[in-house]
Tab-separated table of C-alpha atoms in Angstrom:
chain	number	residue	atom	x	y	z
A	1	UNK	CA	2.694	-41.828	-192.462
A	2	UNK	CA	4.399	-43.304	-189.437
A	3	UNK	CA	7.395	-41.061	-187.964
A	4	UNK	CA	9.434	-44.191	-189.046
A	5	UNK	CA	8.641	-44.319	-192.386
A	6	UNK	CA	9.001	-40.810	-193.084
A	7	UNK	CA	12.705	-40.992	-192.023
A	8	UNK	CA	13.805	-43.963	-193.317
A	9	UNK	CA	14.235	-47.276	-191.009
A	10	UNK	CA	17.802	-47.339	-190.828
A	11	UNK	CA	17.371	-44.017	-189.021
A	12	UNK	CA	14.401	-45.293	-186.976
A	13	UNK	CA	16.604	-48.173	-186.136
A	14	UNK	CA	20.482	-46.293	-185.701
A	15	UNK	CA	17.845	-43.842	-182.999
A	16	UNK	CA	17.128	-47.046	-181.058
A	17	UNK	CA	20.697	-48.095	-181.259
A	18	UNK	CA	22.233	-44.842	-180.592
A	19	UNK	CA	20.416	-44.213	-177.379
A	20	UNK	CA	20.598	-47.909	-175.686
A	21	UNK	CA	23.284	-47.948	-172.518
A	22	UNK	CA	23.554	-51.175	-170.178
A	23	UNK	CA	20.841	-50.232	-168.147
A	24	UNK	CA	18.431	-50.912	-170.872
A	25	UNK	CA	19.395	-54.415	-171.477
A	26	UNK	CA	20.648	-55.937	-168.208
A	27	UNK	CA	17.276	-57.615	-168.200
A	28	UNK	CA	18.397	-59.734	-171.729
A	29	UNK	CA	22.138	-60.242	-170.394
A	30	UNK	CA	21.394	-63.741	-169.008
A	31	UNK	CA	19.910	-64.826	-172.520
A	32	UNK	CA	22.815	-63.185	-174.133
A	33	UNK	CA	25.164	-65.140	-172.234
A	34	UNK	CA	23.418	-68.315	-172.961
A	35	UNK	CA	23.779	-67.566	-176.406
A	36	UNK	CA	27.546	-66.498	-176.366
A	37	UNK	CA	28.123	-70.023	-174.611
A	38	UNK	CA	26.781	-71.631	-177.243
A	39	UNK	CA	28.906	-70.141	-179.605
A	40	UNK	CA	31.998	-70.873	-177.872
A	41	UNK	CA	30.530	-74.076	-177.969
A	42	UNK	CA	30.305	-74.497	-181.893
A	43	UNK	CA	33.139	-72.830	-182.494
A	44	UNK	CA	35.323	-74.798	-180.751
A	45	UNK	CA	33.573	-78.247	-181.826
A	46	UNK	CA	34.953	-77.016	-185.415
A	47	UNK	CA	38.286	-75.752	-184.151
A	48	UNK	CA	39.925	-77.658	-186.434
A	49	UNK	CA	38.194	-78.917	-189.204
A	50	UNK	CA	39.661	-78.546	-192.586
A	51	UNK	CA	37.210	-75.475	-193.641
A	52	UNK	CA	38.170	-73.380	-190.372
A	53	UNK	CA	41.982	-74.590	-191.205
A	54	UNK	CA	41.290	-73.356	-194.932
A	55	UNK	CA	39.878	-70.483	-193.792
A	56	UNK	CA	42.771	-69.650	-192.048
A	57	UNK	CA	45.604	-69.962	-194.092
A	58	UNK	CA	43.693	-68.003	-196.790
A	59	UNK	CA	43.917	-65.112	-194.762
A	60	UNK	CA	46.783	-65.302	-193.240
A	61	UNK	CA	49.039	-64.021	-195.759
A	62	UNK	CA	46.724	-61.249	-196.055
A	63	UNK	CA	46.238	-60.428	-192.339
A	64	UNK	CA	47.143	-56.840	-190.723
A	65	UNK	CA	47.845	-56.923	-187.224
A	66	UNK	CA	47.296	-60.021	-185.311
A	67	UNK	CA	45.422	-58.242	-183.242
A	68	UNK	CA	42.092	-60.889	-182.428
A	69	UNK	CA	42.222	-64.995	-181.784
A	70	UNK	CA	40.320	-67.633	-183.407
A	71	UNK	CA	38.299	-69.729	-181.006
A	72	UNK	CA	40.031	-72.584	-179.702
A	73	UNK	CA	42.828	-72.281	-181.928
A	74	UNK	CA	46.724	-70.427	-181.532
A	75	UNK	CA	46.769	-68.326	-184.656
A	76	UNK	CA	45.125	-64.670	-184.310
A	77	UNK	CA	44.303	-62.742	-187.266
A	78	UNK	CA	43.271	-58.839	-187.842
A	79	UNK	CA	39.945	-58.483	-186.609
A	80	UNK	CA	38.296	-58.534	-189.756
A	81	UNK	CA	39.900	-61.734	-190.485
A	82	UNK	CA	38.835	-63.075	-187.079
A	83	UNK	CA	35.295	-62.062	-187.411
A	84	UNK	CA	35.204	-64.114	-190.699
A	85	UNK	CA	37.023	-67.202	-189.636
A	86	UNK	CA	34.995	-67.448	-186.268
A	87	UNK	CA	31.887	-66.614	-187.698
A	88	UNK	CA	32.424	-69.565	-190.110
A	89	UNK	CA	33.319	-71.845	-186.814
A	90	UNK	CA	30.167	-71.307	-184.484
A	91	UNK	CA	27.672	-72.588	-187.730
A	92	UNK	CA	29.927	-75.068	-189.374
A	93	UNK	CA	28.343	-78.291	-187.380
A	94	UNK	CA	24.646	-76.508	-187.788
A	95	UNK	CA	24.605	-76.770	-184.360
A	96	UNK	CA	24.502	-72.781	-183.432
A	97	UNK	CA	21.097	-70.508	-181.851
A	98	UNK	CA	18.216	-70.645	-183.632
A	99	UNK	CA	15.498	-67.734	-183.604
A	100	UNK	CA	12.428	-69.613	-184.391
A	101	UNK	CA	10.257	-66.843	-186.051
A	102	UNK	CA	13.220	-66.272	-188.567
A	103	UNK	CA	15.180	-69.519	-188.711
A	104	UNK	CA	18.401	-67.242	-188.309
A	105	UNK	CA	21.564	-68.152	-186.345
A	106	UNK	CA	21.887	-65.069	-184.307
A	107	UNK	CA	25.072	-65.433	-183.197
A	108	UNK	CA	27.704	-66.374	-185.643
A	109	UNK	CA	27.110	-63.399	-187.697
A	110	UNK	CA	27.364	-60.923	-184.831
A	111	UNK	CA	29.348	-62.139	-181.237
A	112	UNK	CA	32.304	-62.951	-184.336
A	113	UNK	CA	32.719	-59.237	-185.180
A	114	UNK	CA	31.936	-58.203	-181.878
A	115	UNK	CA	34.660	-60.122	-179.889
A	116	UNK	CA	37.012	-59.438	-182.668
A	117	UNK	CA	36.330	-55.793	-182.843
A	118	UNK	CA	36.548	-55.813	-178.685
A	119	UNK	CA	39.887	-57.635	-178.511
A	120	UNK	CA	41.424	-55.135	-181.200
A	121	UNK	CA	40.157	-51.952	-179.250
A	122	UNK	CA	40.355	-53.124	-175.732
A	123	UNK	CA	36.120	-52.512	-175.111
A	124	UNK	CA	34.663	-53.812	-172.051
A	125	UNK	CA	32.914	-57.667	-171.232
A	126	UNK	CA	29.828	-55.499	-170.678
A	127	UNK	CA	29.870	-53.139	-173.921
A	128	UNK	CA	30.741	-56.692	-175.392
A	129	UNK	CA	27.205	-57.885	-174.076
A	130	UNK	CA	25.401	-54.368	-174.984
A	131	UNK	CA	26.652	-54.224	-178.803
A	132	UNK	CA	25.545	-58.444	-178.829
A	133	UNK	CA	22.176	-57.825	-177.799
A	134	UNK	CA	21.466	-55.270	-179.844
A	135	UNK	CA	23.511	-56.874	-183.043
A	136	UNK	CA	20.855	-59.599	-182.685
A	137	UNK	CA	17.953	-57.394	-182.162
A	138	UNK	CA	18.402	-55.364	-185.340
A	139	UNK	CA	19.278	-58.618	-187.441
A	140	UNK	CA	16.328	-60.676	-186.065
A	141	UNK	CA	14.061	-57.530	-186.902
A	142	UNK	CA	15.024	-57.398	-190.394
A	143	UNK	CA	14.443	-60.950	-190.747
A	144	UNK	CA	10.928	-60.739	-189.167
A	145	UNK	CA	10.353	-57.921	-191.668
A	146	UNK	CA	11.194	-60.440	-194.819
A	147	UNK	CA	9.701	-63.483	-193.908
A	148	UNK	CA	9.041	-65.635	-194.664
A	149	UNK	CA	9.055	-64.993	-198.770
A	150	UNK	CA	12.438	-64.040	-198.138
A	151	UNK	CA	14.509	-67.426	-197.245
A	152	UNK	CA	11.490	-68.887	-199.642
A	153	UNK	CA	12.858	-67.292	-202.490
A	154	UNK	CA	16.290	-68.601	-201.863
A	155	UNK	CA	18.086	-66.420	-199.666
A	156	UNK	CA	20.250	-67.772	-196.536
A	157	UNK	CA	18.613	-65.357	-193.694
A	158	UNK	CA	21.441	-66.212	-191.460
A	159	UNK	CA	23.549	-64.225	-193.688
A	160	UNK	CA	21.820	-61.413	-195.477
A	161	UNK	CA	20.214	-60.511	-192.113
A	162	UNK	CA	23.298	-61.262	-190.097
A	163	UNK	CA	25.375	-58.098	-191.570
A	164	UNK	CA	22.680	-55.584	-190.560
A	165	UNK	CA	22.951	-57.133	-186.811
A	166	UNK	CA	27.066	-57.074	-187.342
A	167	UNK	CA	26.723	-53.124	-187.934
A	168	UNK	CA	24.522	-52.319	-185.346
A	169	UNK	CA	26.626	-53.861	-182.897
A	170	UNK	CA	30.158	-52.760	-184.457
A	171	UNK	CA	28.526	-49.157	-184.698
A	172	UNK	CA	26.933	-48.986	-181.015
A	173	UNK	CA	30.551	-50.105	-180.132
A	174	UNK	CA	32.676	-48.015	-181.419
A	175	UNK	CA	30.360	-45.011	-180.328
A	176	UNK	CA	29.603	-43.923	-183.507
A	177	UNK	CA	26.762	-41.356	-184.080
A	178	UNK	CA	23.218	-42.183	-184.715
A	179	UNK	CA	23.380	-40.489	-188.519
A	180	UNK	CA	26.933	-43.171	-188.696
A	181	UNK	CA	24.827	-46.370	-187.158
A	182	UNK	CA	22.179	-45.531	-189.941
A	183	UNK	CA	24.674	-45.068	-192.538
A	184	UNK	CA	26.715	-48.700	-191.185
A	185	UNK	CA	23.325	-50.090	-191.523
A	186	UNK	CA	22.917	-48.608	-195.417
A	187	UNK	CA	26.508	-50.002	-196.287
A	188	UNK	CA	25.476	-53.637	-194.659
A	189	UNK	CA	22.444	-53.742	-197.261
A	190	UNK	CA	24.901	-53.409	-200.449
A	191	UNK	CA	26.703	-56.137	-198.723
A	192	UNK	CA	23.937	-58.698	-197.925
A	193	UNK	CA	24.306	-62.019	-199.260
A	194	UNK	CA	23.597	-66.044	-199.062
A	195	UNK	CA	22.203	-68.423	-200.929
A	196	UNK	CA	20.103	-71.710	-199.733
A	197	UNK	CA	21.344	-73.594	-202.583
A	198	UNK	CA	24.299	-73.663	-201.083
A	199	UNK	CA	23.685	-75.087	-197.548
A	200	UNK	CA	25.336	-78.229	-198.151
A	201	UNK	CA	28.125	-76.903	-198.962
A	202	UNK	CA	31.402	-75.135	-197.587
A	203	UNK	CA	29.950	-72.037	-199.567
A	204	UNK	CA	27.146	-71.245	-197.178
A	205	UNK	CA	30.091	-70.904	-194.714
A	206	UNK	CA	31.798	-68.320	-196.554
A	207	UNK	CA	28.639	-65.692	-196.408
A	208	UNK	CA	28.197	-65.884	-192.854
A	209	UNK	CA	31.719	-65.037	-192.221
A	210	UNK	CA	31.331	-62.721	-195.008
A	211	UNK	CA	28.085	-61.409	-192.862
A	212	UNK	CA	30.448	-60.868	-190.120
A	213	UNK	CA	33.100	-59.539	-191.647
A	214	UNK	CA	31.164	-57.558	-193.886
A	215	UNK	CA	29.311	-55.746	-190.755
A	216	UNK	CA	32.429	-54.750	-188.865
A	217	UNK	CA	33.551	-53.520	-192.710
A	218	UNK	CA	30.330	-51.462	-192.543
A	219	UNK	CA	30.756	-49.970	-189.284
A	220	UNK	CA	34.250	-49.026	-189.994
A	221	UNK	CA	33.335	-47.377	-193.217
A	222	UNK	CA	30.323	-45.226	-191.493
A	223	UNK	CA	32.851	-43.663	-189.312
A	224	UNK	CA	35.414	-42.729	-191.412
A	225	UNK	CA	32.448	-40.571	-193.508
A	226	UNK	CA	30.728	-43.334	-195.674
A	227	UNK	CA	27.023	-42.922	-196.378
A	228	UNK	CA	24.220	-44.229	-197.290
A	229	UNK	CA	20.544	-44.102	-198.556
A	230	UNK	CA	18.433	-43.542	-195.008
A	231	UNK	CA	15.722	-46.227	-197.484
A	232	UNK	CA	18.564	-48.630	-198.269
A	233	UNK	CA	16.568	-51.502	-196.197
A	234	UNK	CA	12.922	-50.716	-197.322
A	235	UNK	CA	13.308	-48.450	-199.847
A	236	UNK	CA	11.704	-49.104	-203.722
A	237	UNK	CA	14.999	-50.318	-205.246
A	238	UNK	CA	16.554	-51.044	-201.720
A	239	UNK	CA	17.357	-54.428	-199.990
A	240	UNK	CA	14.183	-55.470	-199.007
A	241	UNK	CA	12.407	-55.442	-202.760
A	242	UNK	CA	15.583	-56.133	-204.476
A	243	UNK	CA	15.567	-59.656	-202.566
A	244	UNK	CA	11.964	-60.316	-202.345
A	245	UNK	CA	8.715	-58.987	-201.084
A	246	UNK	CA	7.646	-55.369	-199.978
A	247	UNK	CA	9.015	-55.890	-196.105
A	248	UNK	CA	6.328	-55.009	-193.347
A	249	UNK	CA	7.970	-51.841	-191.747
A	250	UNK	CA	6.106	-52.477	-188.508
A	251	UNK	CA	8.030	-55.685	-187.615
A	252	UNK	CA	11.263	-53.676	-188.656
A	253	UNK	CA	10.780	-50.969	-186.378
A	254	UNK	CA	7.875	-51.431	-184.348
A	255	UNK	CA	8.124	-51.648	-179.910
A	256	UNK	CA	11.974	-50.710	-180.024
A	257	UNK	CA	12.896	-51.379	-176.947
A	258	UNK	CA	9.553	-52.511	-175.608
A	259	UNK	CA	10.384	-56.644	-176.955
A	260	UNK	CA	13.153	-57.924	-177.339
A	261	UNK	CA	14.190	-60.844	-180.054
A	262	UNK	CA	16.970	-62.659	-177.765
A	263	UNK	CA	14.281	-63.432	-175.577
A	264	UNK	CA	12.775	-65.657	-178.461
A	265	UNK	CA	16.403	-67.434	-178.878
A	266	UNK	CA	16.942	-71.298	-178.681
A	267	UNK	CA	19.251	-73.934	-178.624
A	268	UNK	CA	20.257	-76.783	-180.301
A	269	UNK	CA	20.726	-80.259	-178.900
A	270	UNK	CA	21.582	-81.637	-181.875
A	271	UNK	CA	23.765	-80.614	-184.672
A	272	UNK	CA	21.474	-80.544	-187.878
A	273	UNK	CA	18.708	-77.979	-189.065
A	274	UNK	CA	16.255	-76.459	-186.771
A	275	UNK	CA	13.320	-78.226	-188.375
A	276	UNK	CA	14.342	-81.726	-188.148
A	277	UNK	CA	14.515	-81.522	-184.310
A	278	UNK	CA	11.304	-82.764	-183.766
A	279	UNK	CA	12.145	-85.617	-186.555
A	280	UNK	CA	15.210	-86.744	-184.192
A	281	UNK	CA	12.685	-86.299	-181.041
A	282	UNK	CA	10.054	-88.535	-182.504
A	283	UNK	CA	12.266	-91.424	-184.250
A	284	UNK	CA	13.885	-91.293	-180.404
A	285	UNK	CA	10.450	-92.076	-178.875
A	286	UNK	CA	9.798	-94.836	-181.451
A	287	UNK	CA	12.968	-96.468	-180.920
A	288	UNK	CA	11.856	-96.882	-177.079
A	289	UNK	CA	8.849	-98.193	-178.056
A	290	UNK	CA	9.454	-100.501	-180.718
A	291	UNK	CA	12.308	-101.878	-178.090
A	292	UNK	CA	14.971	-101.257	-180.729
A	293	UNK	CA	13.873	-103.491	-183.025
A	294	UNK	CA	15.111	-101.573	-186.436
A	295	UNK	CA	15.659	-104.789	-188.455
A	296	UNK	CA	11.815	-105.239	-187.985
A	297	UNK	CA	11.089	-101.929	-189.688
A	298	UNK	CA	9.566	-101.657	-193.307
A	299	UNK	CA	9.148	-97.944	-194.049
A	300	UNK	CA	9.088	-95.035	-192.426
A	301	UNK	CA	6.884	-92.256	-193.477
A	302	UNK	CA	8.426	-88.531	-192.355
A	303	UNK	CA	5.404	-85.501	-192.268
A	304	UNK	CA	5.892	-82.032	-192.283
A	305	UNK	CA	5.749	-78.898	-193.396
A	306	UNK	CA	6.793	-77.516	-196.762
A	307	UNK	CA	9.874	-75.921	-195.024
A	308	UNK	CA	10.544	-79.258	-193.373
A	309	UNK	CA	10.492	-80.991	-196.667
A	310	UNK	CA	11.812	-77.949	-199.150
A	311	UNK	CA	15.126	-78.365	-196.250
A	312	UNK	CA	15.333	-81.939	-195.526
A	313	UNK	CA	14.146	-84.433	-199.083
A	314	UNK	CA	17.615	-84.736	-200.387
A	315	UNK	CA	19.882	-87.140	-201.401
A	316	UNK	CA	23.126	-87.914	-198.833
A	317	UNK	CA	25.970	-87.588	-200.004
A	318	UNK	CA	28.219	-86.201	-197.159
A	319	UNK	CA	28.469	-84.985	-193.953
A	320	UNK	CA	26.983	-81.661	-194.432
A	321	UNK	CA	23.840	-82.943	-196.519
A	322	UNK	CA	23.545	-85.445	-193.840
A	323	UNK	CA	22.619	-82.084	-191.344
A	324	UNK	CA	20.220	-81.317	-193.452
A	325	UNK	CA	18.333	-84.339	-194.452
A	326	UNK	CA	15.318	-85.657	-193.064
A	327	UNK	CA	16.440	-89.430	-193.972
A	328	UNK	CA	19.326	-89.237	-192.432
A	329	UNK	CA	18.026	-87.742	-189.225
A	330	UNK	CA	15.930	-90.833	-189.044
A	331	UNK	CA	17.869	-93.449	-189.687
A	332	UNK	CA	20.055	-92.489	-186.998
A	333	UNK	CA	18.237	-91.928	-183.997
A	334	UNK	CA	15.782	-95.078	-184.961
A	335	UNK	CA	19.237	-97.164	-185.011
A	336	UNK	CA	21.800	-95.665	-182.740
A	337	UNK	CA	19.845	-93.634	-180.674
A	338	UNK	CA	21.915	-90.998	-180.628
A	339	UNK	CA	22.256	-87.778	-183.016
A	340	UNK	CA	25.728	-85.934	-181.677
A	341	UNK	CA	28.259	-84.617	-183.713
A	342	UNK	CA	29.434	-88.291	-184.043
A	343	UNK	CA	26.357	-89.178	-185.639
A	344	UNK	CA	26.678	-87.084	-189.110
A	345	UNK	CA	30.412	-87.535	-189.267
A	346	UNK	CA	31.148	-89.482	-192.505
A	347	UNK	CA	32.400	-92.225	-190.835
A	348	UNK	CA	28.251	-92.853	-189.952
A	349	UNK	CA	27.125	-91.145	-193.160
A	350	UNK	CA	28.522	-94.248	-195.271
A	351	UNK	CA	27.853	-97.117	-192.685
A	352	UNK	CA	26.351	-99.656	-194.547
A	353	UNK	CA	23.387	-100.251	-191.789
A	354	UNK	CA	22.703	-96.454	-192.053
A	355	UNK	CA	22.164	-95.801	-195.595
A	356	UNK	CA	19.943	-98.841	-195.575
A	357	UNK	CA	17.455	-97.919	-193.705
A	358	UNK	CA	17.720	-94.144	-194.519
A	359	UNK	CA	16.415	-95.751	-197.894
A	360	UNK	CA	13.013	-97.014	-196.098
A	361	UNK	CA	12.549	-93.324	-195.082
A	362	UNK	CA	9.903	-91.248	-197.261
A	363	UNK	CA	9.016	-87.569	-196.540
A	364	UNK	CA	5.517	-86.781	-197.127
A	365	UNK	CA	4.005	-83.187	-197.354
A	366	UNK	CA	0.947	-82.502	-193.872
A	367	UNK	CA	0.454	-78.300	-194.364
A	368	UNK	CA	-1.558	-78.926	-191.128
A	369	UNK	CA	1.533	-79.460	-189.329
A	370	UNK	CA	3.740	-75.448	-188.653
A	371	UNK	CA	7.179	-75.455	-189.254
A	372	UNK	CA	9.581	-77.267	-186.278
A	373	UNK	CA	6.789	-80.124	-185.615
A	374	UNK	CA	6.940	-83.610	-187.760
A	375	UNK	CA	5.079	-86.788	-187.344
A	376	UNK	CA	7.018	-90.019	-187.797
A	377	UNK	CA	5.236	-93.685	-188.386
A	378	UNK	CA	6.768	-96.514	-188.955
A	379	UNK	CA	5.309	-99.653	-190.176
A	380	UNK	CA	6.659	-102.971	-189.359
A	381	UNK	CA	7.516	-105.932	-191.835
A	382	UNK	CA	4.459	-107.803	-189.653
A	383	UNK	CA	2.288	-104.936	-191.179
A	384	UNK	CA	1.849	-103.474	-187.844
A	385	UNK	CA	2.026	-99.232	-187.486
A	386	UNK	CA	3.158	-97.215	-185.015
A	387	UNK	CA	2.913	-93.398	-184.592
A	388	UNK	CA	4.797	-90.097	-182.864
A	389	UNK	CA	3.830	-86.523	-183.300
A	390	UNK	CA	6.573	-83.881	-181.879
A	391	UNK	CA	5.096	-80.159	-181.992
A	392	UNK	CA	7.506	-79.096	-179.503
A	393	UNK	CA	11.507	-80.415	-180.209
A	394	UNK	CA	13.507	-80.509	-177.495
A	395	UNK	CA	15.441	-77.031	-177.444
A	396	UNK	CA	12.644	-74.916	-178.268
A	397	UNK	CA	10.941	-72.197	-176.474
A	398	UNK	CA	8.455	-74.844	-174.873
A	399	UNK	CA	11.456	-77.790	-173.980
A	400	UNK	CA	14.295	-75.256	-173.420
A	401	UNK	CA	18.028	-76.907	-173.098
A	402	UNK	CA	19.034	-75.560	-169.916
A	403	UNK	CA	22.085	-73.299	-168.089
A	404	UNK	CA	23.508	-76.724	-167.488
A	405	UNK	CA	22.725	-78.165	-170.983
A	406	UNK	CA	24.838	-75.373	-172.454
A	407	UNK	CA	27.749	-75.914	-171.108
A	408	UNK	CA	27.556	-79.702	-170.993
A	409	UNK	CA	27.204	-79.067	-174.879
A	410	UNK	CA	30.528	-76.839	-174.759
A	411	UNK	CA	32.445	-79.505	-173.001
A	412	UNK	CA	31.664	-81.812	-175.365
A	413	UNK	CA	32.039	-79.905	-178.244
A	414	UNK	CA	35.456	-78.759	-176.989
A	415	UNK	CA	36.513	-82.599	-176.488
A	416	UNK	CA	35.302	-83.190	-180.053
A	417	UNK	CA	36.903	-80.434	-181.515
A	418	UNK	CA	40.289	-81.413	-180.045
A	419	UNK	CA	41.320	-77.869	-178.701
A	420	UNK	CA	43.279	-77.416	-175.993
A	421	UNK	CA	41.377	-74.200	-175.201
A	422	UNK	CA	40.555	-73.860	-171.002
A	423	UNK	CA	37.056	-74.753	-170.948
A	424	UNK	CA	35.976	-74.107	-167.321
A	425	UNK	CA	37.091	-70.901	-167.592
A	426	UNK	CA	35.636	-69.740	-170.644
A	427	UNK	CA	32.006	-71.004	-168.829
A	428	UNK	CA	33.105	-69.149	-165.915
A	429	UNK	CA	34.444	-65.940	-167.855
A	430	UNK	CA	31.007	-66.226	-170.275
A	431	UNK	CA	28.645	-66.134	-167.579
A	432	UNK	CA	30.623	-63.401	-165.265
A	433	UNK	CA	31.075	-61.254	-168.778
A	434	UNK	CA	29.482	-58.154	-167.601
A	435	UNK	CA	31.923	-57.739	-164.802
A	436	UNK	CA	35.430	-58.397	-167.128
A	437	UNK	CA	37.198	-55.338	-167.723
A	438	UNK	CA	38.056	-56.482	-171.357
A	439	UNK	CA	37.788	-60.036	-173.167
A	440	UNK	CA	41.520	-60.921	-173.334
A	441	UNK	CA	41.167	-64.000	-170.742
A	442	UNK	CA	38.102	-64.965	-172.168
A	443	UNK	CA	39.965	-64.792	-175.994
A	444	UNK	CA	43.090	-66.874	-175.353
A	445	UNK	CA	43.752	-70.409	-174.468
A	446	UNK	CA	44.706	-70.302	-171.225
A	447	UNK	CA	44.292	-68.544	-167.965
């Protein structure tokens, strides 16, 4: 039996955690602040959309002190309440990080707690970037430990993994001991939740702000004496079994320290599902060729994987199934050539030209074809076929969006989202974050 396994891999894990200072992830801090621009990014493209607005004014009446600020908005909340709302913010568009072995959002569920918890306690820009990193370590672990039977049977990885990464980072940054990290970690599991099912809907959003939240809950708990089972992750009733299949241990705890899971981060350059990417790529190619002649087009025949199809073969009925449909994704970038926020607004959902020809789009199962590739042919009225194959979207590890692509993304995001936040300093303030005493300038709206 592996040292690991005899104590228990929240242990094995609150060790790693316990022991990590700045030096030991300096290396990852450029990646990290790619990531944390991105989020800014998201969050303030949904500024003010009605679910963020909902959001807050449900907790406002509720709030304790106003101690942390929601992204590119002038209300501030208690840092719980912050954690939740902004959380909800950065993946509303489905346009947030993407770890590729997992298919979880990294961020969301743990620079949301972290910033809030920072504001509220007055912690550094770099123990900001030291709890982040290792928030998204420990949540992209768990994941690889589950998957991928775990988001197969149902469950929204973003946010049952996302709490685990919340309380490592909340824990690490508020200096808590390593029995206290493992015990945050315990508490996380018995608040892990998120179902697929609801992806199209404004429910998804509520459990990864609830995966935020619910981590900076844990943390808080651990230190004021709350335990937990040291097997609550991997144990034989604990989180692993209890939401699928016996989790491989060695993922979980295996080269702390040695690898590190930000490195395998990516980003999005359009705002729907990971795995259509390479749908959006390929209809973009075809457009060029066919010299934009849609009205020529017959049928369209989508091929994938079964997470490409299991995600995307759905019917569109808004703008949030539009993000995750495979038609839709089509139909746009064969038409407009574009696929921006604009483009799965429901202004373009319901345009007439739209839902016509995302009705000539079929999805058809090719299991030779991994997850995040798709081949796209189109046939023509004339009979004649052309045919794209994408195994590498734009924004993944082998096309990555670069420094500059980020922030173009935030800028536009920021124009989208109507806030009246200062943008060029938040890029400047992002990228120098290991040198800021605390977050405050990076956390209001102006300078």
């Amino acid at each position: 039996m592996r040292q690991d396994e005899a104590q228990g891999a929240s242990t094995t894990l609150a060790d790693f955690v316990a022991g990590i200072a700045w030096t030991d992830v300096a290396a990852q801090s450029h990646e990290a602040k790619r990531s944390i621009l991105n989020f800014f990014a998201t969050a303030l493209g949904s500024a003010n959309d009605p679910a963020v607005t909902g959001a807050v004014r449900t907790l406002l009446p509720f709030c304790g002190a106003a101690t942390s600020a929601i992204i590119g908005r002038r209300e501030r909340l208690d840092a719980m309440g912050a954690a939740f709302v902004n959380a909800i913010s950065a993946n509303l568009l489905d346009f947030d990080d993407t770890h590729l072995d997992t298919i979880i959002h990294p961020a969301a569920p743990v620079a949301a707690p972290v910033l809030a918890l920072a504001q509220a306690r007055g912690f550094s820009g770099q123990a900001v970037l030291t709890a982040f990193i290792l928030g998204v370590e420990v949540e992209c672990r768990v994941g690889n430990a589950v998957s991928p039977g775990h988001y197969a049977r149902g469950w929204h990885i973003t946010s049952t993994c996302g709490v685990f990464g919340a309380a490592a980072a909340c824990a690490w940054l508020l200096g808590l001991s390593t029995g206290q990290i493992a015990d945050a970690i315990g508490i996380a599991a018995s608040q892990s939740a998120g179902i697929v099912e609801n992806l199209p809907t404004a429910a998804k959003n509520v459990s990864v702000g609830n995966a935020a939240r619910n981590g900076l809950f844990a943390a808080l708990l651990a230190a004021e004496g709350y335990s937990a089972s040291p097997r609550a992750i991997e144990g034989r009733l604990g989180w692993a079994r209890a939401m699928g299949d016996e989790p491989d241990v060695g993922r979980l705890t295996g080269g702390l320290g040695k690898t590190w899971e930000i490195a395998k981060n990516t980003y999005k350059p359009y705002p729907a599902g990971i795995v259509f990417h390479a749908v959006i790529d390929a209809c973009f190619k075809l457009r060029a060729e066919l010299h934009r002649r849609v009205d020529d087009i017959g049928l369209i025949t989508v091929q994938g994987s079964a997470l490409l199809l299991a995600r995307g073969d759905r019917p569109v009925r808004n703008e949030r199934d539009a993000r995750v449909s495979i038609h839709h994704c089509a139909a746009c970038a064969l038409l407009l050539g574009a696929a921006g926020v604009a483009e799965f607004s429901d202004a373009i959902v319901f345009r007439p030209d739209v839902v016509a020809l995302r009705q000539k789009v079929e999805a058809v199962l090719d299991a030779s074809l991994p997850d995040g590739a798709a081949r796209v042919t189109i046939q023509l009225t004339s009979g004649e076929t052309v045919s794209e194959v994408v195994m590498a979207a734009k924004g993944s590890l082998a096309d990555p969006l670069s420094d500059g692509d980020i922030e173009a993304k935030l800028r536009d995001c920021a124009r989208l989202g109507g806030s009246d936040w200062d943008i060029d300093r938040i890029i400047d303030d992002v990228w120098r974050l290991d040198t800021l005493a605390d977050v405050s300038s990076l956390m209001r709206a102006h300078g």
